[in-house]
Coordinates of N, CA and C in Angstrom, one line a residue:
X1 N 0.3 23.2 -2.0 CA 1.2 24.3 -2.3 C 0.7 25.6 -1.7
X2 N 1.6 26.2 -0.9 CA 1.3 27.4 -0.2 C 1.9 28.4 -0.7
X3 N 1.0 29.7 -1.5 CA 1.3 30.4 -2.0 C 1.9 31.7 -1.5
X4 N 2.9 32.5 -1.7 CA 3.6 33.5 -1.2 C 3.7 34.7 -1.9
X5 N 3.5 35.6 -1.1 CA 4.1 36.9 -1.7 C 4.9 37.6 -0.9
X6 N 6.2 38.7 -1.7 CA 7.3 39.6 -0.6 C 6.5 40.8 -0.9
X7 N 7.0 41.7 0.3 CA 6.9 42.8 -0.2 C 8.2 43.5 0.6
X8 N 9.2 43.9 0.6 CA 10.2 44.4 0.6 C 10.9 45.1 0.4
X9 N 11.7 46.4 0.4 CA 12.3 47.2 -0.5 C 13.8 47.0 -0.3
X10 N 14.4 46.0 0.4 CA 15.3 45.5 -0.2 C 15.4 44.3 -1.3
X11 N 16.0 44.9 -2.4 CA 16.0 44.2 -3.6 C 16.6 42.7 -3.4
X12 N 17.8 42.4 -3.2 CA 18.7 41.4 -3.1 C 17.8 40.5 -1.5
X13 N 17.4 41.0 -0.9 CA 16.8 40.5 -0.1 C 15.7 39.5 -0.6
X14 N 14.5 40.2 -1.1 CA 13.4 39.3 -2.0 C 13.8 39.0 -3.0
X15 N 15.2 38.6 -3.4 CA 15.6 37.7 -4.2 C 15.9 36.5 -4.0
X16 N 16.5 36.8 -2.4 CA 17.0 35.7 -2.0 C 15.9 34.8 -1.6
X17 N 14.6 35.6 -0.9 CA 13.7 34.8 -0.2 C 12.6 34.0 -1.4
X18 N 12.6 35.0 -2.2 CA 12.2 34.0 -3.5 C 12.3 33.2 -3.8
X19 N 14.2 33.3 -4.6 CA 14.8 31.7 -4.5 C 14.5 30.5 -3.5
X20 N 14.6 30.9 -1.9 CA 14.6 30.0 -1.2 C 12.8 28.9 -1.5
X21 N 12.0 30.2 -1.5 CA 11.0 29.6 -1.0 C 11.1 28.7 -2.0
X22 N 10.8 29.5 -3.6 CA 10.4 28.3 -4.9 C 11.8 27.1 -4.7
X23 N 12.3 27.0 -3.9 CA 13.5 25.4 -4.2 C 12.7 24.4 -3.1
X24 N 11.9 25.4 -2.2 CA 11.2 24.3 -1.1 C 10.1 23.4 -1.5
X25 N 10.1 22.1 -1.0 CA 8.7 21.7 -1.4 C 7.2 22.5 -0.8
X26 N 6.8 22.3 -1.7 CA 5.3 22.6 -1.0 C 4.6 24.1 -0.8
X27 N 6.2 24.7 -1.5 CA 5.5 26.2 -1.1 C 5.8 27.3 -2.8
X28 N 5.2 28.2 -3.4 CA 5.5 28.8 -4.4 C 5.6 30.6 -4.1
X29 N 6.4 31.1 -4.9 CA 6.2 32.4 -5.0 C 5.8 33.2 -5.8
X30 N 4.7 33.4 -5.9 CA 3.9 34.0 -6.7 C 4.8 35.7 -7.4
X31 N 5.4 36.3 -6.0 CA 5.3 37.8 -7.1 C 6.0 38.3 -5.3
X32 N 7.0 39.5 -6.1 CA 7.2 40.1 -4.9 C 7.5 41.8 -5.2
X33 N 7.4 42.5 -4.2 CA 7.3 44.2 -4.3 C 8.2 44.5 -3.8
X34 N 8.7 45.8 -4.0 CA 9.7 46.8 -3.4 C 9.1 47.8 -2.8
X35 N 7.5 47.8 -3.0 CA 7.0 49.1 -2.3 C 5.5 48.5 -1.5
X36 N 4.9 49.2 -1.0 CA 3.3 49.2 -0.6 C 2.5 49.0 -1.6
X37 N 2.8 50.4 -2.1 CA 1.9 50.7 -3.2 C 1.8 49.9 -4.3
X38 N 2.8 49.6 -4.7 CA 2.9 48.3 -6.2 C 2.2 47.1 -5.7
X39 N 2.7 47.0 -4.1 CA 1.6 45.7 -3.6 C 0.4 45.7 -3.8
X40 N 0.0 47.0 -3.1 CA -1.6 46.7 -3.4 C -2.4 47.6 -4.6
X41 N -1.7 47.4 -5.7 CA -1.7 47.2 -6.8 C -1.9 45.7 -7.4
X42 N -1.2 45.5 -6.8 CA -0.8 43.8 -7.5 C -1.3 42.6 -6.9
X43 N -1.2 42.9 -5.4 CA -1.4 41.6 -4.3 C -2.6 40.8 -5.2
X44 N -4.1 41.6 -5.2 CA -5.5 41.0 -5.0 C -5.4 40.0 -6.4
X45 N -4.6 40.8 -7.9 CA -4.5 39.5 -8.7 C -3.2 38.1 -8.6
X46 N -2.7 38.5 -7.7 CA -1.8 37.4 -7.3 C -2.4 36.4 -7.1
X47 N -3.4 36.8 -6.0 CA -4.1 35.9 -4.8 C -3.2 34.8 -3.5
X48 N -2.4 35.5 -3.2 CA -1.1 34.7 -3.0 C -2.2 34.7 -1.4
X49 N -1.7 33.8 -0.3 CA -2.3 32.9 0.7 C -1.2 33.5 1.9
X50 N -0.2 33.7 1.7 CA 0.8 34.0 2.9 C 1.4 35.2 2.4
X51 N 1.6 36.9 2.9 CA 2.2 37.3 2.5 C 3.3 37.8 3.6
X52 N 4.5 37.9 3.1 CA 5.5 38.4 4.3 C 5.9 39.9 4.2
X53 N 5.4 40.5 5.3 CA 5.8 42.0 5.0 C 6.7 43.2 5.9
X54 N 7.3 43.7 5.2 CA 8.6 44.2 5.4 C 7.7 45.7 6.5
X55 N 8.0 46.0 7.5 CA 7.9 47.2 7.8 C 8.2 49.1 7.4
X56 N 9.3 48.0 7.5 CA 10.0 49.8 7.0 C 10.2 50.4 5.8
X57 N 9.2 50.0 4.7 CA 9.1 50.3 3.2 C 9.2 52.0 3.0
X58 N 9.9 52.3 2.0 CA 9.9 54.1 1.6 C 8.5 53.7 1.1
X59 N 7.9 55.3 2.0 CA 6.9 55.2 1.1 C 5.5 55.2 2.4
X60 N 5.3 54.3 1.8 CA 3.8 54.1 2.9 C 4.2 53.1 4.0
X61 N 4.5 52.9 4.6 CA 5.1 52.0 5.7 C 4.0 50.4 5.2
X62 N 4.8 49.6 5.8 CA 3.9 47.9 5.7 C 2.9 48.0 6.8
X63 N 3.1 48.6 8.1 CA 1.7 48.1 8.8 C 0.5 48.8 8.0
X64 N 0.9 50.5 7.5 CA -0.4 50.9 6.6 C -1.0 49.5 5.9
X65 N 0.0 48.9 4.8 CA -0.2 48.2 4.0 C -0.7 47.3 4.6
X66 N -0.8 46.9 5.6 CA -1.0 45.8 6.0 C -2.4 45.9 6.4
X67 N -3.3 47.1 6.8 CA -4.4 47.7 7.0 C -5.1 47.3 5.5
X68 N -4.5 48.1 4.6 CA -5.4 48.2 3.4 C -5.2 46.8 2.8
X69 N -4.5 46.1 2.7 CA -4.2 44.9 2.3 C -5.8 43.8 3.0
X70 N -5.7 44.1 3.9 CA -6.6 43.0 4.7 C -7.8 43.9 4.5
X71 N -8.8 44.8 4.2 CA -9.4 45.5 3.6 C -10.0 45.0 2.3
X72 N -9.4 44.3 1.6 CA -9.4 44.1 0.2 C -9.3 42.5 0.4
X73 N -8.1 42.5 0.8 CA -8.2 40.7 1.3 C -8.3 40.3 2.7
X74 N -9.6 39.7 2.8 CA -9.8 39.8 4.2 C -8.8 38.5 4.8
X75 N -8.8 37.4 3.4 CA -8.6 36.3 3.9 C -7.1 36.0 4.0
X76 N -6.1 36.8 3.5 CA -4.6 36.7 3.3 C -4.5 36.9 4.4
X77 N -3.3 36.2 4.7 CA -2.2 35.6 6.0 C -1.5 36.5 5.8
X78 N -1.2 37.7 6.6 CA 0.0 38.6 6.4 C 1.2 38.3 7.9
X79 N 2.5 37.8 7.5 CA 3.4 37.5 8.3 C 4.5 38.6 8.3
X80 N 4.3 39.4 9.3 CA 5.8 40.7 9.3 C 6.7 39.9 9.3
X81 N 8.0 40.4 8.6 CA 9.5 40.0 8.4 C 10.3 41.6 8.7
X82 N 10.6 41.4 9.8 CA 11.5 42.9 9.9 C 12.6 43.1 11.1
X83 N 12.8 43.8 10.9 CA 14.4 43.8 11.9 C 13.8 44.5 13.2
X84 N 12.6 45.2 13.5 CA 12.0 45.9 14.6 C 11.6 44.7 15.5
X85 N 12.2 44.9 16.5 CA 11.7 44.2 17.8 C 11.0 45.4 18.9
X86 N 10.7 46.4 18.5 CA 9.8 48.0 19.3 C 8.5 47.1 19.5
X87 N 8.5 47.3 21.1 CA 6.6 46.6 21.3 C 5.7 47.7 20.5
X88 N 6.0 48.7 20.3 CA 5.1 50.3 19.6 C 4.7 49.3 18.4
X89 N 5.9 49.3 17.8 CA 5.7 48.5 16.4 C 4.8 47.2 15.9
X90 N 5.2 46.6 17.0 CA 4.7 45.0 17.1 C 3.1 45.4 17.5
X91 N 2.7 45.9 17.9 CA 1.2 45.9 18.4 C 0.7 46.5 17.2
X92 N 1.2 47.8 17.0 CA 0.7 48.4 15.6 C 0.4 47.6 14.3
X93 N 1.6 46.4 14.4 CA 1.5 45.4 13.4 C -0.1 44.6 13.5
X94 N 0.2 44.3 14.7 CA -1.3 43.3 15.3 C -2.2 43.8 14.9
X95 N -2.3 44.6 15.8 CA -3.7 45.4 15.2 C -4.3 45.8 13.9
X96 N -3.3 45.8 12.9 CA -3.2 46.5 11.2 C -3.9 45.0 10.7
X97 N -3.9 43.8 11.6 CA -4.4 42.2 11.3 C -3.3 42.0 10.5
X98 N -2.0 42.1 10.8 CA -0.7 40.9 11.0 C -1.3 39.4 12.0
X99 N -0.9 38.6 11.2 CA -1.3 37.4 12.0 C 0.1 36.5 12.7
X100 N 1.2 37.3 12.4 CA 2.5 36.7 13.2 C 3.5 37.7 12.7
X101 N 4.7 37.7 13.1 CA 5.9 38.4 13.4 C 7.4 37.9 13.8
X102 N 8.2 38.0 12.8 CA 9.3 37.2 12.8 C 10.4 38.2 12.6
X103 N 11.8 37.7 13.3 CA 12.9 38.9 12.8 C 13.0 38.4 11.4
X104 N 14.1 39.3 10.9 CA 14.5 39.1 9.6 C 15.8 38.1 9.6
X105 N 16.5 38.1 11.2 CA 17.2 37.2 11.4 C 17.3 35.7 11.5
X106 N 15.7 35.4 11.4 CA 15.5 34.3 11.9 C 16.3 33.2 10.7
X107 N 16.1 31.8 11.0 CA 16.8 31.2 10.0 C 15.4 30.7 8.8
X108 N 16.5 30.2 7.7 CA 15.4 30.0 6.7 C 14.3 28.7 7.2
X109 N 14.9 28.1 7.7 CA 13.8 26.6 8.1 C 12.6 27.7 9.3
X110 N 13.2 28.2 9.9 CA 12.0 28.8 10.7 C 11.0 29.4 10.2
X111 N 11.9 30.6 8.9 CA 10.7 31.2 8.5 C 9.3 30.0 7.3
X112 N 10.2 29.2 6.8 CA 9.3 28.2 6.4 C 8.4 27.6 6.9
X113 N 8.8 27.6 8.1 CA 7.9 27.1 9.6 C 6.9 27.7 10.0
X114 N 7.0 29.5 9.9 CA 6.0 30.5 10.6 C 5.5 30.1 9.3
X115 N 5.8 30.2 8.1 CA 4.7 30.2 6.9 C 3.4 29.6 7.1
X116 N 4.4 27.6 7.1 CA 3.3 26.9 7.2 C 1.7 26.7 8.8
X117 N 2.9 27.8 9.7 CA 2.1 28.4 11.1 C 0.7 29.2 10.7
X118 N 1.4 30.3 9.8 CA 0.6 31.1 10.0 C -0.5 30.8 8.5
X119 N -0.1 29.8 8.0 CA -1.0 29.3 6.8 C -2.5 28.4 7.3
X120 N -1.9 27.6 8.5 CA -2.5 26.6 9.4 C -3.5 27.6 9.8
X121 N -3.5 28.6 10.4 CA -4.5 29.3 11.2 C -3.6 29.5 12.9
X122 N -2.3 29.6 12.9 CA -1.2 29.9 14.0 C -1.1 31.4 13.9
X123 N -0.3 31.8 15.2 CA 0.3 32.9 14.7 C 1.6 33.1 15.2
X124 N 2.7 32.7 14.3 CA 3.8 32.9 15.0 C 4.9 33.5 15.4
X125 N 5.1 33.7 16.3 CA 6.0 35.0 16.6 C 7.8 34.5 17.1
X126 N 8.5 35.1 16.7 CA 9.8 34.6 17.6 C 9.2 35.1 19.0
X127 N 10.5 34.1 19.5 CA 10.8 34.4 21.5 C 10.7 35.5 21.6
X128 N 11.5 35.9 21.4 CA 11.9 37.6 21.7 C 11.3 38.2 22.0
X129 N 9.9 38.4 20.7 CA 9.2 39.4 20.5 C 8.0 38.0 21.4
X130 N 7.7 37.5 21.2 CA 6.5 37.2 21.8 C 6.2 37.3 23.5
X131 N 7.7 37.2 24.2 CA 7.9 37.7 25.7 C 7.6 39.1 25.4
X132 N 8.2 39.8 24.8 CA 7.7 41.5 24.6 C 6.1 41.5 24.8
X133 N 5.2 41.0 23.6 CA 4.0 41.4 23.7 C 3.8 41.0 25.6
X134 N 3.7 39.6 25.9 CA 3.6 39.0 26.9 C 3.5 40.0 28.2
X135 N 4.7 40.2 28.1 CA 5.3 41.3 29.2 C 4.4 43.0 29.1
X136 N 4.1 43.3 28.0 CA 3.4 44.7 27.6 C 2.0 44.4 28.4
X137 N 1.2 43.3 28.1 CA 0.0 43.2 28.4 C 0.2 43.1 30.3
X138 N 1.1 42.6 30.0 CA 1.1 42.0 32.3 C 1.5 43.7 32.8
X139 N 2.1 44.4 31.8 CA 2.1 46.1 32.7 C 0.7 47.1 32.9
X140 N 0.2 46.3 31.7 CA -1.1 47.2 31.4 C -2.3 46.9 32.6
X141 N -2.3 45.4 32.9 CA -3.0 45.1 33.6 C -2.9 45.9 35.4
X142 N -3.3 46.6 35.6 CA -3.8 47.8 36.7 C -4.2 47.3 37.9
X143 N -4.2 47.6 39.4 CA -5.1 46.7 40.3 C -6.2 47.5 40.2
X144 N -7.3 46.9 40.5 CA -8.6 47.6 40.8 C -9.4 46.9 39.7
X145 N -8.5 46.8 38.2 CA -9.3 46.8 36.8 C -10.3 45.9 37.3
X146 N -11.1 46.0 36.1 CA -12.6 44.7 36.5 C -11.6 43.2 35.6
X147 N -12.2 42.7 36.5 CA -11.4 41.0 35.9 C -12.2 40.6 35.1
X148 N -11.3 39.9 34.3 CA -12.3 39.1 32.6 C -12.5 37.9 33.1
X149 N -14.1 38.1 32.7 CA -14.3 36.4 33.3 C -14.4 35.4 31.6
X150 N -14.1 34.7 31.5 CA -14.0 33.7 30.3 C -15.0 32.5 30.5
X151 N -15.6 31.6 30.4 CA -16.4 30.7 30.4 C -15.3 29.5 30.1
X152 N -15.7 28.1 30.6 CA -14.5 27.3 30.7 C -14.0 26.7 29.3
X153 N -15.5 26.9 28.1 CA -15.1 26.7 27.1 C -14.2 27.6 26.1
X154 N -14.5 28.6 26.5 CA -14.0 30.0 25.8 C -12.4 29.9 26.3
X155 N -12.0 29.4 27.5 CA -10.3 29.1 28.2 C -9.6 28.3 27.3
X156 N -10.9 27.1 27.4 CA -10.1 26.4 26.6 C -9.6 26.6 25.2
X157 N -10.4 26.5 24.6 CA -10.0 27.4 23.1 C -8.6 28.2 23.1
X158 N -8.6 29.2 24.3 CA -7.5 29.5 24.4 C -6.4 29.0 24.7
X159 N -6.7 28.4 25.6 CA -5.2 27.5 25.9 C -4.9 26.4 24.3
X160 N -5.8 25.9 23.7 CA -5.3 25.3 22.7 C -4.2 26.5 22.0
X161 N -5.0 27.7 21.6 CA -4.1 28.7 20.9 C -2.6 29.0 21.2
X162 N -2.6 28.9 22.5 CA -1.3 29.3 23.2 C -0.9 28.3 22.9
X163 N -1.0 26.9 22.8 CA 0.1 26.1 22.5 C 0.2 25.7 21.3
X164 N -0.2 26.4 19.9 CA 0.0 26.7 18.4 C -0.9 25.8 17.7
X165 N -2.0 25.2 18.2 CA -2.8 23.9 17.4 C -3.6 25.3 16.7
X166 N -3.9 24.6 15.6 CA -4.6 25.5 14.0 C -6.5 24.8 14.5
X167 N -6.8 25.7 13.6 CA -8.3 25.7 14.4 C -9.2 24.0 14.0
X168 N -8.3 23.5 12.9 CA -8.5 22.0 12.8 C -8.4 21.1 14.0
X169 N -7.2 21.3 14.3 CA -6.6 20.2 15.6 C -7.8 20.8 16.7
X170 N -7.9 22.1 17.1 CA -8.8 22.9 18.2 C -10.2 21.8 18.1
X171 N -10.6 21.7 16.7 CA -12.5 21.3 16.6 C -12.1 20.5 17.1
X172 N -10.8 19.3 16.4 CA -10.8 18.2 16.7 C -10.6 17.5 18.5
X173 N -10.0 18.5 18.9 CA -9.1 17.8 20.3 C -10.9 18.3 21.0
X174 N -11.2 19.3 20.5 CA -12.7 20.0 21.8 C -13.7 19.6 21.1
X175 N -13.9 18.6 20.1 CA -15.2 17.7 19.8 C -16.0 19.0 19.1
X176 N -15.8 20.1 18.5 CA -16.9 21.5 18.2 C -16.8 21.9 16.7
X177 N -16.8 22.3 15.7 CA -16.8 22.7 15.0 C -16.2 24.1 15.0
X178 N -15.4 24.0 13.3 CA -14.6 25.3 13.0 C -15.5 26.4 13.0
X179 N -16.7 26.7 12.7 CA -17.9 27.6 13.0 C -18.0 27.9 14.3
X180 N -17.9 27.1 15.1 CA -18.0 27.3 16.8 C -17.0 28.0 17.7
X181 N -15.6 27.5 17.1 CA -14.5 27.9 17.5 C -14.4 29.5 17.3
X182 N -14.5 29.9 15.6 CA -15.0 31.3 15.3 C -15.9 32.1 16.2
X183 N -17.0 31.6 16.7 CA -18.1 32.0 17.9 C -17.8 32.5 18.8
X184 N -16.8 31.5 18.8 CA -16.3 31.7 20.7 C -15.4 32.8 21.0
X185 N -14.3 32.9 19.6 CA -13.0 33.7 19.5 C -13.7 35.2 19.4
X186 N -15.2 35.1 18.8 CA -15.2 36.6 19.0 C -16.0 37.3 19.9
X187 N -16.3 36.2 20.6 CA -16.7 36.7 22.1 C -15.6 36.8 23.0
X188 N -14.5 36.1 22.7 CA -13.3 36.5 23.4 C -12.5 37.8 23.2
X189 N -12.8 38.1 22.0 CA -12.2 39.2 21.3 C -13.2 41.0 22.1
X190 N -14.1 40.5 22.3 CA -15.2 41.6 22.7 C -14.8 41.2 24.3
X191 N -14.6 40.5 25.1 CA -14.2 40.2 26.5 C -12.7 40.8 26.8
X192 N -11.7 40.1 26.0 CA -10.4 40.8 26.0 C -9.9 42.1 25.5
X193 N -11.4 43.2 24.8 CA -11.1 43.7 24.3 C -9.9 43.9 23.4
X194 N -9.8 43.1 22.4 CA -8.5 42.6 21.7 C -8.7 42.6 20.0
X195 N -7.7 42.5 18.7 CA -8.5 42.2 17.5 C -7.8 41.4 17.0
X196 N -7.0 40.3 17.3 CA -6.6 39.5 16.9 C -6.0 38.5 17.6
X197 N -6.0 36.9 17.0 CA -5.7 36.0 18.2 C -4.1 35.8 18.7
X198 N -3.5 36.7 18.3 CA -2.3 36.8 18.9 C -2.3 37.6 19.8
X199 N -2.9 38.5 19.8 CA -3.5 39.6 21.1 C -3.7 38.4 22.2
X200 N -5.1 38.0 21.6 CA -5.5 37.5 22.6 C -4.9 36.3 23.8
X201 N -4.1 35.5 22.4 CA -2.8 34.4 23.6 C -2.3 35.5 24.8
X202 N -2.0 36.3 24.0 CA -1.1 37.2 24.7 C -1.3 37.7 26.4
X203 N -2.7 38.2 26.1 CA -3.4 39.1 27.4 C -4.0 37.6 28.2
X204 N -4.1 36.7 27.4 CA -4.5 35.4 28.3 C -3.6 34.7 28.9
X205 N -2.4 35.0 28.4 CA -1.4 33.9 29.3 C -0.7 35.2 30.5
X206 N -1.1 36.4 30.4 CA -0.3 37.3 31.1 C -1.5 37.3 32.3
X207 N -2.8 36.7 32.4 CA -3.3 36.4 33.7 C -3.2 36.1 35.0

């Protein structure tokens, strides 16, 4: 059972996604907000495992929230749900440690999907937005810059990431441990100068 929380300040909205989730198997809804602040108020005794969070909240915006949130809970899955497709936005998200990013349009099986993605240890992004990040990193990249050298183990890891396997399938397919894989990701993270593994697919596949 994969636990959820909204935070949203459309009302009728996290009603709907409420409903949806608790009719699904395998997933529950713990509690949902209209604001930041009532979230993180509330989130840490929820304990909820996936949270989906709205951007454009009156009030304190969700990427803040999404900062203080992971502060307090390091280990919650936060999944933006928002109508912004702005690369400004989407990296701001990243960086706040959003671990994926989905429109609001997407359909309901999808977003069930990014759930159980980004529950797995994924991070998933619609098309849209994930060519955006893609495309942001391949402008940034400069001629002259110094080239990132990766080690062939450290690649690999990544290439598993890029193609959505959870850090289970990763130990398993590269024979290493979930401890190891962690090792590697934050020496990749200090190489790509990057702070999260969506960053990181990102600036790795725009090589």
């Amino acid at each position: 059972m994969i636990l959820v929380s909204i935070v949203d300040d459309e009302k009728e909205l996290r009603q709907s996604i409420t409903t949806f989730v608790n009719g699904s198997q395998g997933f529950k809804c713990v509690s949902s907000y209209g604001s930041a602040e009532a979230a993180l108020l509330g989130l840490a005794g929820d304990k909820p495992e996936v949270v989906l969070m709205d951007i454009n909240l009156g009030g304190m915006s969700g990427i803040k929230c999404v900062e203080r949130l992971k502060a307090q809970m390091p280990a919650v899955q936060v999944l933006m749900l928002t109508v912004y497709e702005d690369t400004d936005q989407i990296f701001k998200a990243l960086a706040a440690g959003a671990s994926g990013y989905l429109l609001k349009r997407s359909s309901p099986t999808k977003l069930l999907q990014a759930i159980r993605e980004v529950h797995a240890g994924g991070s998933p992004m619609s098309s849209s937005i994930a060519r955006k990040v893609v495309a942001s990193f391949q402008k940034s990249e400069q001629t002259g810059k110094k080239q990132i050298h990766l080690s062939p183990r450290e690649e690999a890891v990544l290439d598993c990431l890029a193609k959505g396997l959870t850090y289970k399938q990763i130990a398993d397919q590269l024979e290493i441990s979930i401890d190891t894989i962690r090792t590697y990701l934050r020496r990749i993270y200090e190489k790509l100068h990057v702070q999260s593994r969506t960053e990181a697919v990102a600036k790795y596949l725009s090589q």
